[in-house]
PDB file of C-alpha atoms in Angstrom:
ATOM      1  CA  MET R  77       0.064   0.036  -0.039  1.00  0.00           C
ATOM      2  CA  HIS R  78       1.065   3.352  -0.763  1.00  0.00           C
ATOM      3  CA  LEU R  79       1.263   5.259   2.182  1.00  0.00           C
ATOM      4  CA  HIS R  80      -1.069   7.542   0.839  1.00  0.00           C
ATOM      5  CA  ASP R  81      -3.745   5.074   0.372  1.00  0.00           C
ATOM      6  CA  ALA R  82      -2.557   4.341   4.401  1.00  0.00           C
ATOM      7  CA  ILE R  83      -3.012   7.162   5.345  1.00  0.00           C
ATOM      8  CA  ALA R  84      -6.037   7.987   3.437  1.00  0.00           C
ATOM      9  CA  SER R  85      -7.594   5.262   4.662  1.00  0.00           C
ATOM     10  CA  ARG R  86      -6.235   5.130   8.072  1.00  0.00           C
ATOM     11  CA  ARG R  87      -9.401   5.006  10.563  1.00  0.00           C
ATOM     12  CA  SER R  88     -10.698   5.288  13.790  1.00  0.00           C
ATOM     13  CA  VAL R  89     -12.317   1.675  13.132  1.00  0.00           C
ATOM     14  CA  ARG R  90     -15.437   1.738  16.041  1.00  0.00           C
ATOM     15  CA  ALA R  91     -16.741  -1.802  14.831  1.00  0.00           C
ATOM     16  CA  PHE R  92     -14.760  -4.938  14.325  1.00  0.00           C
ATOM     17  CA  LEU R  93     -14.943  -8.576  12.777  1.00  0.00           C
ATOM     18  CA  PRO R  94     -14.036 -11.666  15.353  1.00  0.00           C
ATOM     19  CA  ASP R  95     -10.650 -12.456  12.252  1.00  0.00           C
ATOM     20  CA  PRO R  96      -7.500 -13.111  14.292  1.00  0.00           C
ATOM     21  CA  VAL R  97      -4.481 -10.736  13.748  1.00  0.00           C
ATOM     22  CA  PRO R  98      -1.814 -13.420  12.980  1.00  0.00           C
ATOM     23  CA  ALA R  99       1.165 -13.270  15.883  1.00  0.00           C
ATOM     24  CA  ASP R 100       3.156 -12.913  13.067  1.00  0.00           C
ATOM     25  CA  THR R 101       1.419 -10.130  11.663  1.00  0.00           C
ATOM     26  CA  ILE R 102       1.626  -7.474  14.442  1.00  0.00           C
ATOM     27  CA  ARG R 103       5.649  -8.530  15.859  1.00  0.00           C
ATOM     28  CA  GLN R 104       6.101  -7.338  12.216  1.00  0.00           C
ATOM     29  CA  VAL R 105       4.874  -4.467  12.679  1.00  0.00           C
ATOM     30  CA  LEU R 106       5.087  -3.482  15.547  1.00  0.00           C
ATOM     31  CA  GLU R 107       9.295  -4.178  14.964  1.00  0.00           C
ATOM     32  CA  ARG R 108       8.579  -2.246  12.199  1.00  0.00           C
ATOM     33  CA  ALA R 109       7.203   0.483  13.867  1.00  0.00           C
ATOM     34  CA  ALA R 110      10.336   0.776  16.261  1.00  0.00           C
ATOM     35  CA  ARG R 111      12.024   3.414  13.634  1.00  0.00           C
ATOM     36  CA  ALA R 112       9.562   5.615  15.007  1.00  0.00           C
ATOM     37  CA  PRO R 113      11.261   8.896  15.560  1.00  0.00           C
ATOM     38  CA  SER R 114      11.815  10.163  19.360  1.00  0.00           C
ATOM     39  CA  GLY R 115      14.361  13.107  20.426  1.00  0.00           C
ATOM     40  CA  GLY R 116      17.834  11.682  21.952  1.00  0.00           C
ATOM     41  CA  ASN R 117      16.506   7.716  20.674  1.00  0.00           C
ATOM     42  CA  LEU R 118      14.702   7.789  23.654  1.00  0.00           C
ATOM     43  CA  GLN R 119      12.047   5.390  22.112  1.00  0.00           C
ATOM     44  CA  PRO R 120      10.395   6.335  25.438  1.00  0.00           C
ATOM     45  CA  TRP R 121       7.657   3.698  24.640  1.00  0.00           C
ATOM     46  CA  HIS R 122       6.349   0.031  25.737  1.00  0.00           C
ATOM     47  CA  VAL R 123       3.706  -2.199  25.149  1.00  0.00           C
ATOM     48  CA  ASP R 124       1.747  -5.164  25.330  1.00  0.00           C
ATOM     49  CA  VAL R 125      -0.641  -6.474  22.998  1.00  0.00           C
ATOM     50  CA  LEU R 126      -3.224  -8.676  24.007  1.00  0.00           C
ATOM     51  CA  ALA R 127      -4.935 -11.924  22.639  1.00  0.00           C
ATOM     52  CA  GLY R 128      -7.180 -15.031  22.948  1.00  0.00           C
ATOM     53  CA  GLU R 129      -7.913 -15.282  26.401  1.00  0.00           C
ATOM     54  CA  PRO R 130      -6.252 -12.478  28.004  1.00  0.00           C
ATOM     55  CA  LEU R 131      -8.149  -9.879  26.243  1.00  0.00           C
ATOM     56  CA  ALA R 132     -10.806 -11.961  26.921  1.00  0.00           C
ATOM     57  CA  ALA R 133     -10.704 -12.259  30.574  1.00  0.00           C
ATOM     58  CA  LEU R 134     -10.009  -8.058  30.456  1.00  0.00           C
ATOM     59  CA  LYS R 135     -13.137  -7.691  28.302  1.00  0.00           C
ATOM     60  CA  ALA R 136     -15.354  -9.964  31.184  1.00  0.00           C
ATOM     61  CA  ARG R 137     -13.195  -7.833  34.208  1.00  0.00           C
ATOM     62  CA  MET R 138     -14.635  -4.738  32.130  1.00  0.00           C
ATOM     63  CA  GLN R 139     -18.060  -5.629  31.950  1.00  0.00           C
ATOM     64  CA  ALA R 140     -17.570  -6.629  35.846  1.00  0.00           C
ATOM     65  CA  LEU R 141     -16.287  -3.059  36.330  1.00  0.00           C
ATOM     66  CA  LEU R 142     -18.779  -0.699  33.815  1.00  0.00           C
ATOM     67  CA  ALA R 143     -22.089  -3.008  35.235  1.00  0.00           C
ATOM     68  CA  ALA R 144     -21.130  -2.310  39.216  1.00  0.00           C
ATOM     69  CA  GLY R 145     -21.034   1.808  38.282  1.00  0.00           C
ATOM     70  CA  THR R 146     -16.955   1.632  39.533  1.00  0.00           C
ATOM     71  CA  GLN R 147     -14.746   4.388  39.052  1.00  0.00           C
ATOM     72  CA  GLU R 148     -11.078   4.925  39.250  1.00  0.00           C
ATOM     73  CA  THR R 149      -8.987   7.834  39.356  1.00  0.00           C
ATOM     74  CA  PRO R 150      -7.862   8.661  35.239  1.00  0.00           C
ATOM     75  CA  ALA R 151      -3.835   8.302  34.643  1.00  0.00           C
ATOM     76  CA  TYR R 152      -4.390  12.011  33.795  1.00  0.00           C
ATOM     77  CA  ALA R 153      -6.894  14.040  31.947  1.00  0.00           C
ATOM     78  CA  VAL R 154      -7.712  13.835  27.952  1.00  0.00           C
ATOM     79  CA  TYR R 155      -9.704  16.503  27.519  1.00  0.00           C
ATOM     80  CA  PRO R 156      -8.364  20.083  29.014  1.00  0.00           C
ATOM     81  CA  PRO R 157     -10.602  21.048  31.707  1.00  0.00           C
ATOM     82  CA  ASP R 158     -13.450  24.378  29.790  1.00  0.00           C
ATOM     83  CA  LEU R 159     -11.693  23.289  26.276  1.00  0.00           C
ATOM     84  CA  PRO R 160     -12.730  26.399  23.508  1.00  0.00           C
ATOM     85  CA  ALA R 161     -12.992  26.398  20.473  1.00  0.00           C
ATOM     86  CA  PRO R 162     -12.448  25.812  17.696  1.00  0.00           C
ATOM     87  CA  TRP R 163     -11.328  22.030  19.670  1.00  0.00           C
ATOM     88  CA  ARG R 164     -14.800  22.190  21.169  1.00  0.00           C
ATOM     89  CA  ASP R 165     -17.163  22.292  18.604  1.00  0.00           C
ATOM     90  CA  ARG R 166     -14.615  19.936  16.832  1.00  0.00           C
ATOM     91  CA  ARG R 167     -14.998  17.497  19.166  1.00  0.00           C
ATOM     92  CA  PHE R 168     -18.680  17.895  19.703  1.00  0.00           C
ATOM     93  CA  ARG R 169     -19.296  17.771  16.405  1.00  0.00           C
ATOM     94  CA  ILE R 170     -17.487  14.643  15.674  1.00  0.00           C
ATOM     95  CA  GLY R 171     -19.575  12.520  18.606  1.00  0.00           C
ATOM     96  CA  GLU R 172     -22.704  13.688  16.998  1.00  0.00           C
ATOM     97  CA  GLN R 173     -21.561  13.332  13.836  1.00  0.00           C
ATOM     98  CA  MET R 174     -21.283   9.174  15.080  1.00  0.00           C
ATOM     99  CA  TYR R 175     -24.573   8.960  17.313  1.00  0.00           C
ATOM    100  CA  ALA R 176     -26.471  10.378  13.715  1.00  0.00           C
ATOM    101  CA  ARG R 177     -25.342   7.328  11.940  1.00  0.00           C
ATOM    102  CA  LEU R 178     -26.443   4.952  15.186  1.00  0.00           C
ATOM    103  CA  GLY R 179     -29.166   6.541  15.003  1.00  0.00           C
ATOM    104  CA  ILE R 180     -29.137   7.706  18.691  1.00  0.00           C
ATOM    105  CA  PRO R 181     -30.510  10.937  19.843  1.00  0.00           C
ATOM    106  CA  ARG R 182     -28.764  13.286  22.002  1.00  0.00           C
ATOM    107  CA  GLU R 183     -32.003  12.736  23.888  1.00  0.00           C
ATOM    108  CA  ASP R 184     -30.780   9.597  24.613  1.00  0.00           C
ATOM    109  CA  LYS R 185     -28.577   9.137  27.377  1.00  0.00           C
ATOM    110  CA  ALA R 186     -28.541   5.347  28.335  1.00  0.00           C
ATOM    111  CA  ALA R 187     -27.979   4.013  24.423  1.00  0.00           C
ATOM    112  CA  ARG R 188     -24.964   6.556  24.456  1.00  0.00           C
ATOM    113  CA  ARG R 189     -23.736   4.870  26.945  1.00  0.00           C
ATOM    114  CA  ARG R 190     -24.160   1.793  26.003  1.00  0.00           C
ATOM    115  CA  TRP R 191     -22.219   2.964  22.905  1.00  0.00           C
ATOM    116  CA  PHE R 192     -19.305   4.552  25.102  1.00  0.00           C
ATOM    117  CA  ALA R 193     -18.988   1.588  26.464  1.00  0.00           C
ATOM    118  CA  ARG R 194     -18.372  -0.952  23.673  1.00  0.00           C
ATOM    119  CA  ASN R 195     -14.968   1.399  23.578  1.00  0.00           C
ATOM    120  CA  PHE R 196     -13.541  -1.280  26.781  1.00  0.00           C
ATOM    121  CA  ALA R 197     -14.309  -4.211  24.539  1.00  0.00           C
ATOM    122  CA  PHE R 198     -12.272  -2.821  22.108  1.00  0.00           C
ATOM    123  CA  PHE R 199     -15.006  -2.629  20.097  1.00  0.00           C
ATOM    124  CA  ASP R 200     -14.816  -6.545  19.570  1.00  0.00           C
ATOM    125  CA  ALA R 201     -11.605  -6.631  17.986  1.00  0.00           C
ATOM    126  CA  PRO R 202      -9.199 -10.008  18.028  1.00  0.00           C
ATOM    127  CA  MET R 203      -6.216  -7.439  19.461  1.00  0.00           C
ATOM    128  CA  ALA R 204      -5.526  -5.155  22.038  1.00  0.00           C
ATOM    129  CA  LEU R 205      -1.813  -2.815  22.863  1.00  0.00           C
ATOM    130  CA  PHE R 206      -1.136  -1.228  25.538  1.00  0.00           C
ATOM    131  CA  CYS R 207       1.370   2.319  26.012  1.00  0.00           C
ATOM    132  CA  SER R 208       2.665   3.363  27.970  1.00  0.00           C
ATOM    133  CA  VAL R 209       5.838   5.474  29.326  1.00  0.00           C
ATOM    134  CA  GLU R 210       7.542   6.417  32.485  1.00  0.00           C
ATOM    135  CA  ARG R 211       6.178   8.163  34.766  1.00  0.00           C
ATOM    136  CA  PHE R 212       9.002  10.719  35.271  1.00  0.00           C
ATOM    137  CA  MET R 213       9.081  10.968  31.476  1.00  0.00           C
ATOM    138  CA  GLY R 214       7.495  14.556  30.295  1.00  0.00           C
ATOM    139  CA  PRO R 215       6.407  16.326  27.305  1.00  0.00           C
ATOM    140  CA  PRO R 216       8.287  15.579  24.676  1.00  0.00           C
ATOM    141  CA  GLN R 217       8.447  11.859  25.008  1.00  0.00           C
ATOM    142  CA  TRP R 218       4.761  12.304  25.356  1.00  0.00           C
ATOM    143  CA  ALA R 219       5.168  13.050  21.361  1.00  0.00           C
ATOM    144  CA  ASP R 220       7.462  10.897  20.997  1.00  0.00           C
ATOM    145  CA  LEU R 221       4.540   8.347  21.887  1.00  0.00           C
ATOM    146  CA  GLY R 222       2.176  10.244  19.189  1.00  0.00           C
ATOM    147  CA  MET R 223       4.511   9.763  16.195  1.00  0.00           C
ATOM    148  CA  TYR R 224       5.190   5.981  17.115  1.00  0.00           C
ATOM    149  CA  LEU R 225       1.361   4.903  17.877  1.00  0.00           C
ATOM    150  CA  GLN R 226       0.922   7.066  14.906  1.00  0.00           C
ATOM    151  CA  THR R 227       3.662   4.239  13.311  1.00  0.00           C
ATOM    152  CA  VAL R 228       1.900   1.857  14.450  1.00  0.00           C
ATOM    153  CA  MET R 229      -1.406   2.531  12.459  1.00  0.00           C
ATOM    154  CA  LEU R 230       0.212   2.738   9.403  1.00  0.00           C
ATOM    155  CA  LEU R 231       1.765  -0.579   9.313  1.00  0.00           C
ATOM    156  CA  LEU R 232      -1.437  -1.756  10.108  1.00  0.00           C
ATOM    157  CA  ARG R 233      -3.167  -0.007   6.825  1.00  0.00           C
ATOM    158  CA  ALA R 234      -0.329  -2.012   4.841  1.00  0.00           C
ATOM    159  CA  GLU R 235      -1.085  -5.002   5.676  1.00  0.00           C
ATOM    160  CA  GLY R 236      -5.209  -4.924   5.820  1.00  0.00           C
ATOM    161  CA  LEU R 237      -6.285  -4.356   8.816  1.00  0.00           C
ATOM    162  CA  ASP R 238      -7.686  -2.050  11.220  1.00  0.00           C
ATOM    163  CA  SER R 239      -7.541   0.064  14.920  1.00  0.00           C
ATOM    164  CA  CYS R 240      -8.807   2.676  16.914  1.00  0.00           C
ATOM    165  CA  ALA R 241      -5.981   4.634  18.873  1.00  0.00           C
ATOM    166  CA  GLN R 242      -8.051   4.688  22.291  1.00  0.00           C
ATOM    167  CA  GLU R 243      -7.360   7.302  25.356  1.00  0.00           C
ATOM    168  CA  CYS R 244     -10.282   6.546  27.563  1.00  0.00           C
ATOM    169  CA  TRP R 245      -8.486   3.280  28.668  1.00  0.00           C
ATOM    170  CA  ALA R 246      -7.106   6.397  32.016  1.00  0.00           C
ATOM    171  CA  MET R 247      -9.960   6.103  33.437  1.00  0.00           C
ATOM    172  CA  TYR R 248      -8.842   3.044  34.669  1.00  0.00           C
ATOM    173  CA  PRO R 249      -5.110   2.723  35.484  1.00  0.00           C
ATOM    174  CA  GLU R 250      -5.104   0.580  38.042  1.00  0.00           C
ATOM    175  CA  THR R 251      -7.280  -2.546  36.298  1.00  0.00           C
ATOM    176  CA  ILE R 252      -5.120  -2.571  33.180  1.00  0.00           C
ATOM    177  CA  GLY R 253      -1.999  -2.279  35.916  1.00  0.00           C
ATOM    178  CA  GLN R 254      -2.827  -5.274  36.671  1.00  0.00           C
ATOM    179  CA  ALA R 255      -3.896  -7.370  33.362  1.00  0.00           C
ATOM    180  CA  ILE R 256      -0.726  -5.895  31.999  1.00  0.00           C
ATOM    181  CA  ALA R 257       1.840  -6.143  35.055  1.00  0.00           C
ATOM    182  CA  LEU R 258       2.594  -2.918  34.772  1.00  0.00           C
ATOM    183  CA  PRO R 259       5.341  -1.487  36.874  1.00  0.00           C
ATOM    184  CA  PRO R 260       4.570   0.172  39.649  1.00  0.00           C
ATOM    185  CA  GLY R 261       6.517   3.495  37.845  1.00  0.00           C
ATOM    186  CA  ARG R 262       5.269   3.188  34.501  1.00  0.00           C
ATOM    187  CA  LEU R 263       2.409   5.276  33.817  1.00  0.00           C
ATOM    188  CA  LEU R 264      -0.614   4.116  31.105  1.00  0.00           C
ATOM    189  CA  PHE R 265      -0.957   6.048  27.665  1.00  0.00           C
ATOM    190  CA  SER R 266      -3.205   4.769  25.593  1.00  0.00           C
ATOM    191  CA  GLY R 267      -5.266   1.769  24.246  1.00  0.00           C
ATOM    192  CA  MET R 268      -5.325   0.438  20.752  1.00  0.00           C
ATOM    193  CA  SER R 269      -8.069  -1.743  19.215  1.00  0.00           C
ATOM    194  CA  ILE R 270      -6.689  -3.965  15.908  1.00  0.00           C
ATOM    195  CA  GLY R 271      -8.682  -6.264  13.307  1.00  0.00           C
ATOM    196  CA  VAL R 272     -10.434  -5.930  10.605  1.00  0.00           C
ATOM    197  CA  ALA R 273     -13.535  -3.598   9.912  1.00  0.00           C
ATOM    198  CA  ASP R 274     -15.969  -4.717   9.488  1.00  0.00           C
ATOM    199  CA  THR R 275     -17.652  -2.980   6.779  1.00  0.00           C
ATOM    200  CA  ALA R 276     -20.810  -3.447   6.760  1.00  0.00           C
ATOM    201  CA  HIS R 277     -21.569  -1.235  10.673  1.00  0.00           C
ATOM    202  CA  PRO R 278     -22.615   2.267  10.031  1.00  0.00           C
ATOM    203  CA  VAL R 279     -20.553   3.577  12.459  1.00  0.00           C
ATOM    204  CA  ASN R 280     -16.894   2.924   9.949  1.00  0.00           C
ATOM    205  CA  ALA R 281     -18.236   4.930   7.066  1.00  0.00           C
ATOM    206  CA  LEU R 282     -17.591   7.734   9.221  1.00  0.00           C
ATOM    207  CA  VAL R 283     -14.857   9.497   8.154  1.00  0.00           C
ATOM    208  CA  SER R 284     -14.107  12.855  10.169  1.00  0.00           C
ATOM    209  CA  GLU R 285     -13.488  16.550   8.917  1.00  0.00           C
ATOM    210  CA  ARG R 286     -10.473  17.834   9.197  1.00  0.00           C
ATOM    211  CA  ALA R 287      -9.491  21.472   9.096  1.00  0.00           C
ATOM    212  CA  PRO R 288      -8.506  23.679   6.079  1.00  0.00           C
ATOM    213  CA  LEU R 289      -4.932  23.986   6.624  1.00  0.00           C
ATOM    214  CA  GLU R 290      -5.333  28.188   6.135  1.00  0.00           C
ATOM    215  CA  GLU R 291      -6.724  27.348  10.130  1.00  0.00           C
ATOM    216  CA  THR R 292      -4.024  24.998  10.504  1.00  0.00           C
ATOM    217  CA  VAL R 293      -0.602  26.339   9.262  1.00  0.00           C
ATOM    218  CA  ARG R 294       1.128  29.758   8.548  1.00  0.00           C
ATOM    219  CA  PHE R 295       4.072  29.997   6.293  1.00  0.00           C
ATOM    220  CA  HIS R 296       6.840  32.023   6.897  1.00  0.00           C
ATOM    221  CA  GLY R 297       9.075  33.130   3.614  1.00  0.00           C
ATOM    222  CA  VAL R 298       7.391  29.836   1.745  1.00  0.00           C
TER     223      VAL R 298
END
């Protein structure tokens, strides 16, 4: 797959087929993704991959926690408090577009909560990935994690696979820490669902908008 096609076709897939991801494929993807840039070549990412019984056990554990209404202290705030425009507007719009495709109106809060809970079943994906980082690392290293995860997602596309990066897992750092034996000095950064997209599901027809170039880029001497 050409790089342009991989970038254009990468989506946050929220419904997966049960088709398993070959172990050799994910190993190859992660080995190649290690070429992602990082400041000072620190390579600050740590990755745990779950499939089969370990993944099923985590899904069952999360289902029980959600049913009991159990909450944990988040590892970090995913969004800044009182997010202003235009960022608040972008977040609101993509959410409304998604629920519109699912046929869930704004007033049906229960249905929206049920859909959001599917995050914690990895949208039925057959494989999951967790990325963590040492707690003493700073914002530059967090940026390195983003570059690494983007590289992973593009390499997955090259293999005909899909993904969904999920910072929502930061809401349950204790449960995930236990599931993957996370060392005390390590911070959970993100999860990721991996598999083959269910193209028949309406949610996967959603293509998120991007701001025009003039809104985000300034050229100096170009």
